Amino acid sequence: MSTHKHFIIDFDSTFTKVEALDALCAICVPDAQQRQKVLTEIQRLTDLGMEGEIPLTESLEKRLALLKANKSHINDLIEHLRGQISESFKLNKAFFEAYKEDIYIISNGFKEFIVPIVAELGVKPEHVFANSFVYDQDGNIIGFDRDNVLTQNQGKAKQIKSLGLEGEIYVIGDGFTDYEIKEAGIADKFYAFTENVKRDSVVNKADHVTPSLDEFLYVNKLPSALSYPKNRIKVLVLEGIHEHAINMFRQEGYNVEVIAGALEEDELCEKIHDVSIICIRSKTQLTAKAIAAAPRLMAVGAFCIGTNQIDLQTCTERGIVVFNAPYSNTRSVVEMAIGEIIMLSRGIVEKSNRMHNGEWDKSAKGSNEIRGKKLGIVGYGNIGSQLSVLAEGLGMEVYFYDVVDKLALGNAKVCNTLEELLSLADIVTLHVDGRPDNKNIIGAKEFDMMKEGVIFLNLARGHVVEIEALAQNIKSGKIRGAAVDVFPYEPKNNQESFESALKGLPNTLLSPHIGGSTEEAQENIAQYVPSKLIDYVNTGGSYNSVNFPNLQLPALRNAHRLIHIHRNVPGILAKINNALAENNINILGQYLKTNETIGYVITDVDTQYNRSVTKELKQIPDTIKSRALY
Ligand SMILES: NC(=O)c1ccc[n+]([C@@H]2O[C@H](COP(=O)([O-])OP(=O)(O)OC[C@H]3O[C@@H](n4cnc5c(N)ncnc54)[C@H](O)[C@@H]3O)[C@@H](O)[C@H]2O)c1
Ligand SMILES: O=C(O)[C@H](O)COP(=O)(O)O
């Protein structure tokens, strides 16, 4: 038997994103209210026809009668449809060009508008099989060609059979009538196309679901505009990440699964096995065990600042890039710290609680302005330094201590030791990062160094403070006010109760790790992190990643990009270039950066090259991951 392949493609909602008759309705029913009514009915009739609930002729007759369209509307329709060609079809013009002899459009729609649209991608007019309108003498559409085989039951199957095509027949479509071709035994395979519409009754019967043309081309090893179909990139989104991120991933064509809370290690190990990108916040522990259970994992999105919940070393060794949102919630934390400093300095929480119990205690005792007070910031990074600026604006005297040299902003003064800072500050606030070494950096000894009546804040990480020591010092009155947003153990979800030695202590503000939880911050994060992840997938760009050598790459134009991640040992670049030279491959651009663990090499090459070199690159000793991008 011949192995020649023929491709039968549906038009409405497959070649184009829309149903043409819906679009025609928008053109020829000018009144908006009336249009909506007609459109709803047309869509209902289309679905009934597509899902095989009513005969196609009945569906069509009723739709045309509702439309009352005229020949003059068709040109407008064609113009509109030109902008509605399915994205993955537009992207794969090269496939249509290369296979124009084997591509057929078989549709229950009308040639008048189908032929000019499919011609945009080079489909031959004589390969379009569809119906034709019947007009009256004034050009009104009054019906369709009832002799056309496509109006009959199993019309598409009959039409294809009459073509006498030899070889394999692959059908791509979104409707029941497309599946019928397979059911009639004419097609070898039916691919349910779901880029624009997903009909369960059709999907359930398909040999393969193809969320875009890229998937179809990929599984059939046909030339494709993309190196890898995006629907094969599975993204697991945990911990209530803002839906803007989910929309961005879906728009990009990824296969997204969303879970509201965090997962325990074992649950995570189960879920992560086919995941390419995982998106988490501060709660999910991405341990070495979880990473080992994720053979396809290529990127991690931490939708927060802290990355101490991620085993970064293992990620790096496995060639998994990690991005966080280093600035998106900075301002939110700073505003909360300022608010808390004022609330604690005035004892507002105590006063408010007493008022709720009917107690009126108007007094200035123990209530202070923050102006002129000494604010001691431990950790002068993004949050610490931003707090410094705002606090000075409120008239505070700012001191800071950091383990590395930092530029003092405004009039802030650097302290050379933690002891120095702790002994002079009226208010001590922690903004260090969550590295393991920072465990218990503030304990009994450090509280002893602080002034009597100090105010203390921790909005950084729970493990940096010894909670028992903090509780003791609040109880003794040494600390006259405390605000704590982060805890050594935090409930996994909103159902679990909160336990802590700090519960019920005087002038103590407790908050459930919400320093960065503002709508503004979460939306900013949901824009920033997905854009980094998508850029990494599409271009290999690692700029601002937490663990990869940072490469900012030019856009890929008229080139293929070979990405190579390897252990940082001598001689790898030479081996990559040897492989390219031996295959006579012309290098258009090359970028290399290393860190302590890995080397990251990007090589842009001419689009015509021996594809087997990608295998050779994978086989270079010490290679961690390698992929080709176009
Ligand atoms: N509560 C929340 O919701 C919330 C929100 C965002 C960030 N955070 C946490 O806030 C902290 C600060 O965030 P950032 O964006 O400013 O981080 P950053 O990395 O920009 O700054 C941290 C600074 O702390 C310094 N540092 C580290 N260890 C130190 C130590 N032992 N003593 C003194 N300085 C030390 C670092 O050198 C750095 O300058 C992080 O722990 C982050 O996870 C919490
Ligand atoms: O690291 C952070 O940005 C904060 O701790 C916030 O974490 P969250 O996203 O889990 O609230």
Coordinates of N, CA and C in Angstrom, one line a residue, residues 14 88 104 134 225 279 320 335 388 406 429 484 493 506 529 550 609:
T14 N -11.7 25.5 12.6 CA -10.5 24.7 12.5 C -9.5 25.6 11.7
S88 N -2.0 28.7 14.9 CA -1.0 27.7 14.5 C -1.1 27.4 13.0
Y104 N -6.4 19.1 1.4 CA -7.8 19.4 0.9 C -8.6 20.0 2.0
V134 N -27.2 30.0 -2.9 CA -28.1 30.2 -4.0 C -28.7 31.6 -3.7
A225 N 6.7 24.9 12.4 CA 7.4 26.1 12.7 C 8.0 26.1 14.1
C279 N 4.9 26.1 39.3 CA 4.8 27.4 39.9 C 4.3 27.4 41.3
I320 N 17.8 22.8 35.8 CA 16.4 23.4 35.9 C 16.6 24.8 36.4
E335 N 5.2 48.8 53.1 CA 4.0 49.6 53.6 C 3.5 48.9 54.9
S388 N 14.0 51.9 54.4 CA 14.8 53.0 54.8 C 14.4 54.4 54.3
K406 N 26.7 47.7 51.6 CA 25.5 48.3 50.9 C 25.6 49.8 50.9
T429 N 13.9 45.8 63.0 CA 13.0 45.1 62.0 C 13.9 44.3 61.1
V484 N 4.8 40.0 63.9 CA 5.4 38.9 63.3 C 4.5 38.4 62.2
N493 N -2.5 25.3 54.8 CA -3.7 25.9 54.1 C -4.6 26.6 55.1
P506 N 0.7 40.4 74.8 CA 0.3 41.9 74.7 C 1.0 42.6 73.6
V529 N 6.7 36.8 36.6 CA 7.3 35.4 36.6 C 6.9 34.7 35.3
N550 N 23.3 34.3 34.1 CA 22.3 35.2 33.5 C 22.7 35.6 32.0
Y609 N 20.8 22.6 8.5 CA 21.9 21.9 9.1 C 21.5 20.5 9.4

